[in-house]
Amino acid sequence: MLLAHGLHDHTVHFYHLAALDWVDVVSALKADPKKAAQIAQSISDWPRNSVQEFKAVKEKIKGFVDKGRLGIFANGYWGHKAMKLPPEVNLLAVVHYLQALEYQRYATKAYAILGGKNPHVQNLCVGGVSTAIDPDDDSALNMEKLLEVKTLLDKIISFVHNVYLPDVAAVGSFYPEWFSIGGGVPNYLAAPDLYLDVNHSKSDLPGGTVVNNDVKTVKKIRNANDPYWRKNVAESIHHSWYKGAWIKHPWEEDTIPEYTEFDGKKKYTFVKAPRFKVGGKYVPMQVGPVSQVIVGFAQNHPLTMKWVGETLKRIPKQYRKPTILMSTLGRHAARAIRCAMLGDIAVKHWELLVNNIGKGDYSIATDFKYPDKEIRGVGFHEAPRGILSHWCIIEKGKIKKYQAVVPSTWNAGPRDGNNQRGPYEEALVGNPIADNNRPLEALRTVHSFDPCLACAIHLFDPKGHEINKVKVL
Amino acid sequence: MAKKIVIDPITRIEGHLRIDIDVEGGKVKNAWSSGQMFRGIEKILEGKHPNDAWFITQRFCGV
């Protein structure tokens, strides 16, 4: 389920939420479909890179533009000077944008078969899942359903390996300057995930920290019980709209909103500022695929090394070094790398599940009784946007305190008590802005983090419904 | 003198994000990231049975 979710999320983020910062849809109209298809065929043997399909897509966009109805492409910085792709590569990206809409559906369907529906799966419970496994029962998870899941996974994995990853490398190669722009906070934090045993001693995704852009500083995090993780997290509200001005461990803090006007020197956001203690000092951390890939690379994690290698060899020689990951484009490359890794792991875990069922292991959950005394716990997971942790204090079987420290809080958080900027803020500093009325470059850097603010903030602003409004003061 | 640019909201994301940047000489000099909504889900959870936490916290987000 987690793997189907990750495969879906990364693919949608690149094509539908971020690619249009780099791809000029309107310019695709000037493309020669035959040449565009040839370029596509030269970078991948994906069967749907035919001249016919490229021609059909070009006609479709022409229809939209001629009628002045761009639909989903209505808002975009088309014709911006920072858009550099040749028309043929723009067409290639638009063709794959539309194909990605189709393929993301397969990942979602696999997720829904396992979890009941998407989003908001229905079958979780403390200690496992509530979906029965029984090969002899039509209403339970049986081999027929598992084979359908495998067929769907194969489709999205093939898309990720043959389209998504090659496209990120191809588009990136036209913007090499963005391999050294937007790095920002030089510290990376990732959670291990996809465990192979109930004691969480071995996992398929690597976790840990790297600081100061130096892979030699790597420290492993083994699981959520690792003291290096449990002891070193804190959140600051010095610049957030909550009561007080402190930095506290998640079990110790509270969440009492206190809105004051936007003031960049004082308080200016509902997002708290999570920090991690390194060498006695609390520092900001970037989280997300870039952190997982850098932490894995630093540990010589074989699957990470395999896909970093596959990606680097697709970009021009002079840029072929892992340090390019520490940039705005690097975050996109790392997301594609992690997605390709998830593809390999999905096949492995599907086989593990089927083998277990073959041995007669139908267990789905472990029962758990809450003691009366106060207990404290933390669980984490490497979500598509990065490390997600929930910190909980339970007393007499009831929740006493609950604190979620989620990926976009780490990345979108503000300054802390020592005025250290958060990852979005730090990554923006130094970015070029060619046109103050159309700050495309700032969007590129912010979108590269894959922002998801609903989780980051713990009432909606009705003004939020305006689209793409840029106020120049 | 730096020019202040406010992008509010940032689109093609989930949720409401405002970004303020100071631009000088065609480059970003300083930046502020601001989350524009409050959810309160942690408050809702207090006093609830821990077995219910998974589906309440799930409503943080549908992504």
Coordinates of C-alpha atoms in Angstrom, one line a residue:
Chain A
M1 CA 0.0 0.0 0.0
L2 CA 2.8 2.4 1.0
L3 CA 4.7 1.5 -2.2
A4 CA 1.7 2.0 -4.5
H5 CA 1.1 5.4 -2.7
G6 CA 4.7 6.5 -3.2
L7 CA 4.7 5.5 -6.9
H8 CA 1.6 7.5 -7.4
D9 CA 2.6 10.5 -5.5
H10 CA 6.0 11.1 -7.0
T11 CA 4.8 10.6 -10.5
V12 CA 1.9 13.1 -10.1
H13 CA 4.1 15.6 -8.3
F14 CA 6.6 15.8 -11.2
Y15 CA 4.2 15.8 -14.1
H16 CA 1.2 17.6 -12.8
L17 CA 2.4 19.8 -9.9
A18 CA 5.9 20.8 -11.0
A19 CA 6.8 20.1 -14.6
L20 CA 5.0 23.1 -15.9
D21 CA 7.6 25.3 -14.1
W22 CA 10.1 24.0 -16.7
V23 CA 7.9 23.0 -19.7
D24 CA 6.2 25.6 -21.9
V25 CA 2.9 24.0 -23.1
V26 CA 2.2 26.7 -25.7
S27 CA 5.7 26.3 -27.2
A28 CA 4.9 22.6 -27.9
L29 CA 2.7 23.9 -30.8
K30 CA 5.8 24.8 -32.7
A31 CA 7.2 21.3 -32.4
D32 CA 7.7 18.8 -35.2
P33 CA 6.0 15.7 -33.8
K34 CA 8.3 13.4 -35.8
K35 CA 11.4 15.0 -34.4
A36 CA 9.9 15.0 -30.9
A37 CA 9.1 11.3 -31.1
Q38 CA 12.7 10.6 -32.4
I39 CA 14.1 12.4 -29.3
A40 CA 11.8 10.4 -27.0
Q41 CA 12.8 7.1 -28.7
S42 CA 16.5 8.0 -28.3
I43 CA 16.2 8.3 -24.5
S44 CA 13.8 5.4 -23.8
D45 CA 12.2 2.4 -25.5
W46 CA 8.8 3.2 -24.1
P47 CA 6.3 1.8 -26.6
R48 CA 4.1 4.9 -26.5
N49 CA 6.6 7.3 -27.9
S50 CA 5.2 6.9 -31.5
V51 CA 5.0 9.7 -34.0
Q52 CA 1.2 9.1 -34.2
E53 CA 0.7 9.7 -30.5
F54 CA 2.9 12.8 -30.6
K55 CA 0.9 14.2 -33.6
A56 CA -2.4 13.5 -31.8
V57 CA -1.4 15.4 -28.7
K58 CA -0.1 18.3 -30.7
E59 CA -3.5 18.5 -32.5
K60 CA -5.3 18.3 -29.1
I61 CA -3.4 21.3 -27.7
K62 CA -3.8 23.2 -30.9
G63 CA -7.6 22.7 -30.5
F64 CA -7.4 24.1 -27.0
V65 CA -5.3 27.1 -28.0
D66 CA -7.4 28.0 -31.1
K67 CA -10.5 28.1 -29.1
G68 CA -8.8 30.2 -26.4
R69 CA -9.7 27.5 -23.9
L70 CA -6.5 26.1 -22.3
G71 CA -8.4 24.2 -19.6
I72 CA -6.0 22.7 -17.2
F73 CA -3.2 24.7 -18.8
A74 CA -4.9 28.0 -18.4
N75 CA -2.6 29.4 -15.8
G76 CA 1.1 29.3 -16.5
Y77 CA 4.1 31.5 -17.2
W78 CA 4.1 30.6 -20.9
G79 CA 6.7 32.4 -23.0
H80 CA 8.7 33.3 -19.8
K81 CA 12.4 34.0 -20.6
A82 CA 13.5 31.4 -18.1
M83 CA 11.8 28.6 -20.1
K84 CA 14.5 27.0 -22.2
L85 CA 13.3 23.7 -23.6
P86 CA 13.2 23.4 -27.4
P87 CA 9.6 23.0 -28.8
E88 CA 10.1 19.3 -29.4
V89 CA 11.1 18.6 -25.8
N90 CA 8.1 20.6 -24.6
L91 CA 5.9 18.4 -26.7
L92 CA 7.5 15.3 -25.3
A93 CA 6.8 16.5 -21.8
V94 CA 3.2 17.4 -22.6
V95 CA 2.6 13.9 -24.2
H96 CA 4.0 12.3 -21.0
Y97 CA 2.0 14.7 -18.8
L98 CA -1.2 13.3 -20.3
Q99 CA 0.0 9.7 -20.2
A100 CA 1.0 10.2 -16.5
L101 CA -2.7 11.0 -15.8
E102 CA -3.6 7.6 -17.1
Y103 CA -0.7 5.7 -15.4
Q104 CA -1.1 7.3 -12.0
R105 CA -4.6 5.8 -11.9
Y106 CA -3.1 2.2 -12.0
A107 CA -1.1 3.0 -8.8
T108 CA -4.2 4.4 -7.1
K109 CA -6.2 1.3 -8.0
A110 CA -3.6 -1.0 -6.6
Y111 CA -3.7 1.0 -3.4
A112 CA -7.5 0.9 -3.2
I113 CA -7.6 -2.9 -3.7
L114 CA -5.4 -3.3 -0.7
G115 CA -6.8 -0.5 1.4
G116 CA -10.5 -0.2 0.5
K117 CA -10.3 3.2 -1.1
N118 CA -8.1 6.1 -2.0
P119 CA -7.5 8.6 -0.5
H120 CA -8.1 7.8 3.2
V121 CA -7.6 4.0 3.3
Q122 CA -10.2 2.2 5.4
N123 CA -8.4 -0.9 6.7
L124 CA -5.8 0.2 9.1
C125 CA -5.8 -0.7 12.8
V126 CA -3.3 -0.4 15.6
G127 CA -0.9 -3.4 15.1
G128 CA -1.8 -4.2 11.4
V129 CA -4.7 -4.1 9.0
S130 CA -8.3 -5.3 9.1
T131 CA -8.4 -6.9 5.6
A132 CA -8.8 -10.6 5.9
I133 CA -6.4 -12.8 3.8
D134 CA -8.0 -16.0 2.5
P135 CA -7.2 -17.6 -0.8
D136 CA -10.5 -19.5 -0.7
D137 CA -12.7 -16.5 -0.1
D138 CA -14.0 -14.2 -2.8
S139 CA -14.5 -11.3 -0.3
A140 CA -11.0 -11.5 1.2
L141 CA -7.6 -10.6 -0.2
N142 CA -7.0 -13.7 -2.4
M143 CA -4.7 -14.6 -5.3
E144 CA -7.0 -13.1 -7.9
K145 CA -6.8 -9.7 -6.2
L146 CA -3.1 -10.0 -5.6
L147 CA -2.5 -10.7 -9.2
E148 CA -4.5 -7.7 -10.2
V149 CA -2.4 -5.6 -7.8
K150 CA 0.8 -7.0 -9.4
T151 CA -0.5 -6.2 -13.0
L152 CA -1.3 -2.6 -11.9
L153 CA 2.1 -2.2 -10.1
D154 CA 3.9 -3.5 -13.2
K155 CA 2.3 -0.8 -15.3
I156 CA 3.1 2.2 -13.1
I157 CA 6.7 0.8 -12.4
S158 CA 7.3 0.5 -16.2
F159 CA 6.1 4.1 -16.6
V160 CA 8.5 5.3 -13.8
H161 CA 11.5 3.4 -15.1
N162 CA 11.0 4.2 -18.8
V163 CA 9.3 7.6 -18.8
Y164 CA 9.5 9.5 -15.5
L165 CA 13.1 9.0 -14.7
P166 CA 14.4 9.5 -18.3
D167 CA 12.2 12.7 -18.6
V168 CA 13.6 14.3 -15.4
A169 CA 17.1 13.7 -16.7
A170 CA 16.2 15.0 -20.2
V171 CA 14.5 18.2 -18.9
G172 CA 17.2 18.7 -16.3
S173 CA 19.9 18.6 -18.9
F174 CA 18.5 21.8 -20.5
Y175 CA 18.7 23.6 -17.2
P176 CA 22.1 22.6 -15.9
E177 CA 22.5 25.9 -13.9
W178 CA 19.7 24.7 -11.6
F179 CA 22.0 21.9 -10.5
S180 CA 23.8 24.5 -8.4
I181 CA 20.9 26.8 -7.5
G182 CA 18.5 26.3 -4.6
G183 CA 20.4 23.9 -2.4
G184 CA 19.7 25.8 0.8
V185 CA 19.9 24.1 4.2
P186 CA 22.8 21.7 4.0
N187 CA 21.4 19.1 6.4
Y188 CA 19.3 16.1 5.5
L189 CA 17.1 13.8 7.6
A190 CA 15.3 10.6 6.5
A191 CA 13.5 7.8 8.2
P192 CA 14.2 4.1 7.5
D193 CA 11.1 2.4 6.1
L194 CA 9.7 -0.8 4.7
Y195 CA 11.0 -3.1 7.4
L196 CA 11.7 -6.7 6.8
D197 CA 11.1 -8.0 10.4
V198 CA 8.7 -7.3 13.2
N199 CA 11.5 -5.9 15.4
H200 CA 12.3 -3.2 12.8
S201 CA 16.0 -4.1 12.7
K202 CA 16.3 -4.3 8.9
S203 CA 14.6 -2.0 6.4
D204 CA 14.6 -1.6 2.6
L205 CA 14.8 2.2 2.7
P206 CA 17.7 3.7 4.5
G207 CA 17.4 6.3 7.3
G208 CA 19.7 8.7 9.1
T209 CA 21.2 12.2 8.9
V210 CA 23.9 14.0 6.8
V211 CA 25.0 17.5 7.8
N212 CA 26.9 20.3 6.2
N213 CA 26.6 18.8 2.7
D214 CA 29.2 16.2 3.8
V215 CA 28.4 12.5 3.3
K216 CA 31.2 11.6 5.7
T217 CA 29.0 13.0 8.6
V218 CA 26.3 10.3 8.0
K219 CA 24.7 8.8 11.1
K220 CA 22.3 5.9 10.8
I221 CA 18.8 5.9 12.3
R222 CA 17.7 2.3 12.7
N223 CA 14.0 2.7 13.7
A224 CA 11.7 5.0 15.7
N225 CA 13.1 3.7 19.0
D226 CA 16.6 4.8 18.1
P227 CA 17.7 7.3 20.8
Y228 CA 19.6 9.3 18.2
W229 CA 16.2 10.1 16.7
R230 CA 13.9 10.2 19.8
K231 CA 16.1 12.5 21.9
N232 CA 17.2 15.1 19.3
V233 CA 13.9 16.4 17.8
A234 CA 12.4 19.8 18.9
E235 CA 10.0 22.4 17.6
S236 CA 10.4 26.2 17.9
I237 CA 7.5 28.7 17.8
H238 CA 9.6 31.9 18.1
H239 CA 8.2 33.0 14.7
S240 CA 4.9 31.0 14.6
W241 CA 1.4 32.1 15.5
Y242 CA 1.3 30.1 18.8
K243 CA 1.3 31.3 22.4
G244 CA 4.8 31.7 23.8
A245 CA 8.3 31.7 22.4
W246 CA 10.1 28.4 23.0
I247 CA 11.8 25.4 21.6
K248 CA 10.6 22.1 23.0
H249 CA 10.6 18.3 22.5
P250 CA 7.4 17.1 20.8
W251 CA 6.3 15.3 24.0
E252 CA 6.7 18.5 26.0
E253 CA 5.1 21.1 23.7
D254 CA 1.6 22.5 23.2
T255 CA -0.4 23.9 20.3
I256 CA -2.3 27.1 21.4
P257 CA -2.9 29.3 18.3
E258 CA -2.4 33.1 18.8
Y259 CA -2.7 34.9 15.5
T260 CA -1.0 38.3 15.1
E261 CA -0.4 40.1 11.8
F262 CA 2.2 38.9 9.4
D263 CA 5.5 40.4 10.6
G264 CA 8.7 38.9 9.1
K265 CA 10.7 40.1 12.1
K266 CA 8.3 38.5 14.7
K267 CA 5.6 36.0 13.9
Y268 CA 4.5 35.2 10.4
T269 CA 3.1 31.6 10.0
F270 CA 1.1 28.8 11.5
V271 CA 3.9 26.3 10.7
K272 CA 6.2 25.5 13.6
A273 CA 10.0 25.2 13.0
P274 CA 11.3 21.7 13.7
R275 CA 14.9 21.4 14.5
F276 CA 17.4 18.5 15.0
K277 CA 20.2 18.5 17.6
V278 CA 23.6 18.0 16.0
G279 CA 26.8 18.5 18.1
G280 CA 24.8 20.2 20.8
K281 CA 23.1 22.8 18.5
Y282 CA 19.6 22.7 17.0
V283 CA 19.8 23.0 13.2
P284 CA 17.1 23.0 10.4
M285 CA 16.9 19.8 8.3
Q286 CA 15.7 19.2 4.7
V287 CA 13.4 16.2 4.4
G288 CA 12.0 14.3 1.5
P289 CA 13.4 12.1 -1.3
V290 CA 16.6 14.2 -1.6
S291 CA 17.3 13.4 2.1
Q292 CA 16.6 9.7 1.7
V293 CA 18.8 9.5 -1.4
I294 CA 21.7 11.4 0.1
V295 CA 21.5 9.5 3.4
G296 CA 21.4 6.2 1.4
F297 CA 24.2 7.3 -0.9
A298 CA 26.3 8.1 2.2
Q299 CA 25.7 4.6 3.5
N300 CA 26.5 3.0 0.2
H301 CA 23.0 1.5 0.1
P302 CA 23.0 -0.8 -2.9
L303 CA 19.5 0.1 -4.3
T304 CA 20.2 3.9 -3.9
M305 CA 23.6 3.5 -5.6
K306 CA 22.0 1.6 -8.5
W307 CA 19.4 4.3 -9.3
V308 CA 21.7 7.3 -8.6
G309 CA 24.1 5.7 -11.2
E310 CA 21.2 5.1 -13.7
T311 CA 20.2 8.7 -13.4
L312 CA 23.6 10.4 -13.5
K313 CA 24.5 8.5 -16.7
R314 CA 21.6 10.2 -18.5
I315 CA 22.8 13.7 -18.0
P316 CA 25.8 15.4 -19.7
K317 CA 29.2 14.2 -18.5
Q318 CA 30.4 17.5 -16.9
Y319 CA 27.4 17.5 -14.4
R320 CA 27.7 13.8 -13.5
K321 CA 28.4 14.0 -9.8
P322 CA 26.2 13.2 -6.8
T323 CA 26.6 16.8 -5.4
I324 CA 24.1 18.0 -8.1
L325 CA 21.4 16.4 -5.9
M326 CA 21.9 19.3 -3.5
S327 CA 19.9 21.8 -5.6
T328 CA 16.5 22.7 -6.9
L329 CA 16.7 20.3 -9.8
G330 CA 18.5 17.8 -7.5
R331 CA 15.3 17.5 -5.5
H332 CA 13.4 16.4 -8.7
A333 CA 16.1 14.0 -9.6
A334 CA 16.2 12.5 -6.1
R335 CA 12.4 12.1 -6.3
A336 CA 12.6 10.2 -9.5
I337 CA 15.5 8.1 -8.1
R338 CA 13.5 7.2 -5.0
C339 CA 10.4 6.4 -7.1
A340 CA 12.5 4.0 -9.2
M341 CA 13.8 2.4 -6.0
L342 CA 10.2 2.1 -4.8
G343 CA 9.4 0.2 -8.0
D344 CA 12.0 -2.4 -7.3
I345 CA 11.0 -2.7 -3.6
A346 CA 7.3 -3.0 -4.6
V347 CA 8.0 -6.1 -6.6
K348 CA 10.1 -7.6 -3.8
H349 CA 7.4 -6.9 -1.1
W350 CA 4.6 -8.3 -3.3
E351 CA 6.6 -11.5 -3.6
L352 CA 7.3 -11.6 0.2
L353 CA 3.5 -11.3 0.9
V354 CA 2.6 -14.0 -1.6
N355 CA 5.3 -16.3 -0.3
N356 CA 4.0 -15.8 3.3
I357 CA 0.5 -16.6 2.2
G358 CA 1.8 -19.6 0.4
K359 CA 3.3 -20.9 3.7
G360 CA -0.2 -20.5 5.3
D361 CA 0.6 -17.2 7.2
Y362 CA -2.7 -15.3 7.1
S363 CA -2.1 -13.1 10.1
I364 CA -3.0 -9.5 9.6
A365 CA -2.6 -7.7 13.0
T366 CA -1.1 -8.1 16.4
D367 CA -3.4 -7.3 19.3
F368 CA -2.3 -4.6 21.8
K369 CA -3.6 -3.7 25.2
Y370 CA -2.9 -0.2 26.7
P371 CA -1.6 -0.2 30.3
D372 CA -3.2 2.2 32.8
K373 CA 0.1 4.0 33.5
E374 CA 1.3 6.9 31.4
I375 CA 3.1 5.7 28.3
R376 CA 5.0 7.7 25.6
G377 CA 5.6 6.7 22.1
V378 CA 6.6 7.9 18.7
G379 CA 6.0 6.3 15.3
F380 CA 7.6 7.4 12.0
H381 CA 7.3 6.7 8.3
E382 CA 9.1 8.0 5.3
A383 CA 6.2 9.6 3.4
P384 CA 6.5 10.9 -0.2
R385 CA 7.4 14.3 1.2
G386 CA 9.8 13.0 3.8
I387 CA 9.9 12.0 7.4
L388 CA 6.6 12.0 9.2
S389 CA 6.4 11.4 12.9
H390 CA 3.6 11.3 15.4
W391 CA 4.5 11.7 19.1
C392 CA 1.9 10.5 21.6
I393 CA 1.4 10.4 25.4
I394 CA -1.3 7.9 26.5
E395 CA -2.7 7.7 30.0
K396 CA -5.4 5.3 31.3
G397 CA -6.1 4.2 27.7
K398 CA -6.8 7.7 26.5
I399 CA -4.7 10.2 24.4
K400 CA -3.3 12.8 26.8
K401 CA -1.1 14.7 24.3
Y402 CA -0.6 14.3 20.5
Q403 CA 2.0 16.0 18.4
A404 CA 2.5 15.5 14.7
V405 CA 5.8 16.6 13.2
V406 CA 5.2 16.2 9.5
P407 CA 7.4 16.6 6.4
S408 CA 6.2 20.0 5.2
T409 CA 6.6 21.3 8.7
W410 CA 10.3 20.5 8.5
N411 CA 10.6 22.1 5.0
A412 CA 8.1 25.0 5.1
G413 CA 8.9 26.0 8.7
P414 CA 10.0 29.6 9.5
R415 CA 13.1 30.9 11.3
D416 CA 13.8 29.6 14.8
G417 CA 15.0 31.4 18.0
N418 CA 18.5 31.7 16.5
N419 CA 17.1 33.3 13.3
Q420 CA 18.2 30.3 11.2
R421 CA 15.9 30.2 8.1
G422 CA 13.8 27.1 7.3
P423 CA 14.6 25.0 4.2
Y424 CA 12.2 26.7 1.7
E425 CA 13.5 30.1 2.8
E426 CA 17.1 29.2 2.7
A427 CA 16.8 27.5 -0.7
L428 CA 15.2 30.7 -2.2
V429 CA 18.1 33.0 -1.2
G430 CA 20.3 33.6 -4.2
N431 CA 17.8 32.4 -6.8
P432 CA 17.7 34.5 -10.0
I433 CA 14.4 36.4 -10.7
A434 CA 14.2 37.5 -14.3
D435 CA 10.8 39.1 -14.2
N436 CA 9.5 40.5 -10.9
N437 CA 5.9 40.3 -12.1
R438 CA 6.3 36.6 -13.0
P439 CA 8.6 35.1 -10.3
L440 CA 8.8 31.6 -12.0
E441 CA 12.2 30.8 -10.5
A442 CA 10.9 31.1 -6.9
L443 CA 8.0 28.7 -7.8
R444 CA 10.6 26.3 -9.2
T445 CA 12.5 26.1 -5.9
V446 CA 9.4 26.0 -3.7
H447 CA 7.6 23.4 -5.9
S448 CA 10.8 21.2 -5.9
F449 CA 10.1 20.5 -2.2
D450 CA 6.6 19.1 -3.1
P451 CA 4.8 21.4 -0.6
C452 CA 1.8 20.0 1.2
L453 CA 0.5 22.5 3.7
A454 CA -2.6 20.8 5.0
C455 CA -0.4 18.5 7.0
A456 CA 2.2 21.1 7.9
I457 CA -0.2 23.2 9.9
H458 CA -2.0 21.8 12.6
L459 CA -10.2 27.3 9.1
F460 CA -9.5 28.1 5.9
D461 CA -8.6 31.5 4.6
P462 CA -11.3 32.3 2.1
K463 CA -8.8 34.5 0.2
G464 CA -6.9 31.3 -0.6
H465 CA -9.2 30.6 -3.6
E466 CA -7.6 33.2 -5.9
I467 CA -5.3 31.7 -8.4
N468 CA -1.7 32.7 -9.1
K469 CA -2.1 36.2 -7.7
V470 CA 1.2 37.9 -7.4
K471 CA 1.2 41.2 -5.5
V472 CA 4.2 43.4 -6.2
L473 CA 4.5 45.8 -3.3
Chain B
M1 CA 16.6 49.0 -2.3
A2 CA 15.1 45.5 -2.4
K3 CA 11.8 44.9 -4.1
K4 CA 9.3 42.9 -2.1
I5 CA 7.3 40.2 -3.9
V6 CA 4.5 38.4 -2.3
I7 CA 3.2 35.2 -3.9
D8 CA 0.0 34.3 -2.2
P9 CA -1.1 31.6 -2.6
I10 CA 1.4 29.3 -4.2
T11 CA -0.6 27.0 -6.5
R12 CA -0.3 23.4 -7.7
I13 CA 0.2 22.4 -4.1
E14 CA -2.1 21.1 -1.4
G15 CA -3.0 23.7 1.2
H16 CA -2.3 27.4 1.5
L17 CA 1.2 28.7 1.3
R18 CA 2.4 32.3 1.1
I19 CA 6.0 33.1 0.1
D20 CA 7.5 36.6 0.5
I21 CA 10.8 37.4 -1.2
D22 CA 13.1 40.4 -1.3
V23 CA 14.6 40.8 -4.8
E24 CA 17.7 42.9 -5.4
G25 CA 19.7 43.0 -8.6
G26 CA 17.7 40.2 -10.1
K27 CA 18.4 37.9 -7.2
V28 CA 16.5 36.8 -4.1
K29 CA 18.1 38.4 -1.1
N30 CA 15.8 37.2 1.7
A31 CA 12.7 34.9 2.0
W32 CA 9.8 34.1 4.3
S33 CA 7.6 31.0 4.1
S34 CA 4.2 31.3 5.7
G35 CA 1.5 28.6 6.3
Q36 CA -1.9 30.4 6.1
M37 CA -4.1 28.0 7.9
F38 CA -4.6 26.3 11.3
R39 CA -6.0 22.8 11.6
G40 CA -6.2 21.9 15.3
I41 CA -6.3 18.1 14.8
E42 CA -3.9 17.5 17.7
K43 CA -6.4 19.3 20.0
I44 CA -9.3 17.1 18.6
L45 CA -7.3 14.0 19.6
E46 CA -6.9 14.8 23.3
G47 CA -9.1 12.4 25.3
K48 CA -9.8 10.1 22.4
H49 CA -9.0 6.4 22.4
P50 CA -5.6 5.7 20.8
N51 CA -7.1 3.1 18.5
D52 CA -9.0 5.9 16.8
A53 CA -6.0 8.2 16.2
W54 CA -5.1 6.7 12.7
F55 CA -8.3 7.7 11.0
I56 CA -8.6 11.1 12.7
T57 CA -5.0 12.1 11.8
Q58 CA -5.6 10.7 8.3
R59 CA -7.8 13.8 7.8
F60 CA -4.8 16.0 8.0
C61 CA -4.5 15.3 4.4
G62 CA -5.9 13.3 1.5
V63 CA -2.7 13.0 -0.5

